[in-house]
Amino acid sequence: MATLPEFRWRLAPDGYATRRQLRALGLRPGGQDVAAVLHRPRRRRAPLVAYLYRIDHAKPVRPMTPGRTAALAKAMRARRTCPNCRRDAGYCIPRSLGMCVPCHDSPTRKVSHA
C-alpha cells in the first residue's frame, strides 16, 4: 500500500486543491481518491489535516435540476419552521433551542420533560 505525499501548510505544489478550492473553481473530486495530505501544525495540539485532490482529474460540478432545487427549498423551509408556533422564522431554528427565539423567550412557553 503506497503512502500519500504529505505537504506542510502553504507548501503544496500547484495542481492540488481541497474540496472547497475545487468547488470555488466549479469542480468536484469526481470519484478520485485523495491524492495528498496537507498538515497545518498547531501548538500543543494535533495538526490540522486537509485532503488534497488533483485538479486535472476533477470533474465539473453537476448542474442543479428543478427537482434538486425543490428538494433543497423544502429542506430549508423545514429548518426555518418553528415546531412550536408553526411559523417561518426567517432563519434556521437553532438546534440548541429547538424552537424560534420568540417562542423560547416567551414566559408562557411549555417545557417538555422528555
Short mmCIF file of C-alpha atoms in Angstrom, two decimals:
data_model
loop_
_atom_site.label_atom_id
_atom_site.label_comp_id
_atom_site.label_asym_id
_atom_site.label_seq_id
_atom_site.Cartn_x
_atom_site.Cartn_y
_atom_site.Cartn_z
CA MET A 1 0.00 0.00 0.00
CA ALA A 2 1.51 3.30 -1.08
CA THR A 3 1.52 6.23 1.30
CA LEU A 4 0.18 9.60 0.29
CA PRO A 5 2.50 12.56 -0.24
CA GLU A 6 2.44 14.93 2.72
CA PHE A 7 2.92 18.69 2.50
CA ARG A 8 3.21 21.36 5.13
CA TRP A 9 0.79 24.29 5.31
CA ARG A 10 1.04 26.60 2.28
CA LEU A 11 3.70 24.42 0.64
CA ALA A 12 1.57 22.20 -1.59
CA PRO A 13 2.59 22.29 -5.25
CA ASP A 14 0.31 23.58 -7.98
CA GLY A 15 -2.20 21.11 -9.33
CA TYR A 16 -3.65 20.10 -5.94
CA ALA A 17 -6.73 21.56 -4.25
CA THR A 18 -9.04 20.90 -1.31
CA ARG A 19 -12.75 20.22 -1.82
CA ARG A 20 -13.58 23.86 -1.10
CA GLN A 21 -10.97 25.10 -3.53
CA LEU A 22 -12.31 22.72 -6.19
CA ARG A 23 -15.84 23.99 -5.57
CA ALA A 24 -14.66 27.60 -5.96
CA LEU A 25 -13.28 26.57 -9.36
CA GLY A 26 -16.61 24.96 -10.30
CA LEU A 27 -15.20 21.45 -9.92
CA ARG A 28 -15.73 18.36 -7.76
CA PRO A 29 -13.40 15.43 -6.94
CA GLY A 30 -15.44 13.20 -9.26
CA GLY A 31 -14.72 9.88 -7.55
CA GLN A 32 -10.95 10.22 -7.43
CA ASP A 33 -9.10 9.13 -4.32
CA VAL A 34 -7.27 11.58 -2.07
CA ALA A 35 -4.00 12.47 -3.82
CA ALA A 36 -2.10 14.14 -0.97
CA VAL A 37 -2.37 15.33 2.62
CA LEU A 38 -1.72 18.82 3.92
CA HIS A 39 -0.67 19.32 7.57
CA ARG A 40 -1.04 22.58 9.47
CA PRO A 41 0.89 22.44 12.76
CA ARG A 42 -0.68 23.79 15.94
CA ARG A 43 0.82 24.39 19.36
CA ARG A 44 0.16 21.70 21.94
CA ARG A 45 -2.48 20.03 19.76
CA ALA A 46 -2.57 17.62 16.88
CA PRO A 47 -2.03 19.24 13.48
CA LEU A 48 -4.97 20.09 11.26
CA VAL A 49 -5.21 17.84 8.23
CA ALA A 50 -6.62 18.72 4.81
CA TYR A 51 -7.04 16.26 1.98
CA LEU A 52 -5.93 17.35 -1.47
CA TYR A 53 -7.26 16.24 -4.84
CA ARG A 54 -5.72 16.59 -8.28
CA ILE A 55 -7.25 19.42 -10.26
CA ASP A 56 -6.60 17.74 -13.63
CA HIS A 57 -8.68 14.70 -12.57
CA ALA A 58 -11.57 16.77 -11.19
CA LYS A 59 -14.91 16.91 -12.96
CA PRO A 60 -17.31 19.83 -13.37
CA VAL A 61 -19.98 20.35 -10.73
CA ARG A 62 -23.32 18.83 -11.69
CA PRO A 63 -25.93 21.48 -12.50
CA MET A 64 -28.90 21.96 -10.19
CA THR A 65 -32.01 20.32 -11.60
CA PRO A 66 -35.52 21.60 -10.83
CA GLY A 67 -36.12 18.55 -8.62
CA ARG A 68 -32.94 19.12 -6.59
CA THR A 69 -33.80 22.82 -6.26
CA ALA A 70 -37.29 21.98 -4.97
CA ALA A 71 -35.93 19.38 -2.52
CA LEU A 72 -33.36 21.83 -1.17
CA ALA A 73 -36.01 24.54 -0.76
CA LYS A 74 -38.28 22.10 1.11
CA ALA A 75 -35.45 21.06 3.46
CA MET A 76 -34.52 24.66 4.21
CA ARG A 77 -38.18 25.57 4.82
CA ALA A 78 -38.37 22.71 7.36
CA ARG A 79 -35.27 24.05 9.15
CA ARG A 80 -36.83 27.54 9.34
CA THR A 81 -40.28 26.43 10.58
CA CYS A 82 -40.73 26.58 14.35
CA PRO A 83 -42.25 23.33 15.69
CA ASN A 84 -43.92 25.29 18.49
CA CYS A 85 -45.76 28.11 16.63
CA ARG A 86 -45.52 26.63 13.08
CA ARG A 87 -44.34 29.95 11.60
CA ASP A 88 -41.42 30.55 9.25
CA ALA A 89 -38.85 32.23 11.48
CA GLY A 90 -36.84 33.60 8.54
CA TYR A 91 -33.68 31.89 9.84
CA CYS A 92 -32.64 28.33 10.64
CA ILE A 93 -34.01 27.34 14.06
CA PRO A 94 -31.10 26.76 16.48
CA ARG A 95 -30.89 23.10 17.46
CA SER A 96 -29.87 24.15 20.95
CA LEU A 97 -33.23 25.92 21.42
CA GLY A 98 -35.44 23.60 19.38
CA MET A 99 -37.81 26.50 18.59
CA CYS A 100 -37.68 30.07 17.36
CA VAL A 101 -36.24 32.72 19.68
CA PRO A 102 -39.60 34.45 20.43
CA CYS A 103 -41.14 31.11 21.45
CA HIS A 104 -38.09 30.28 23.57
CA ASP A 105 -38.12 33.67 25.28
CA SER A 106 -41.88 33.61 25.86
CA PRO A 107 -42.71 33.40 29.60
CA THR A 108 -45.65 31.08 28.85
CA ARG A 109 -43.67 28.53 26.87
CA LYS A 110 -44.37 24.90 27.54
CA VAL A 111 -41.35 22.99 28.86
CA SER A 112 -41.28 19.35 27.85
CA HIS A 113 -39.64 16.91 30.23
CA ALA A 114 -38.57 14.19 27.86
#
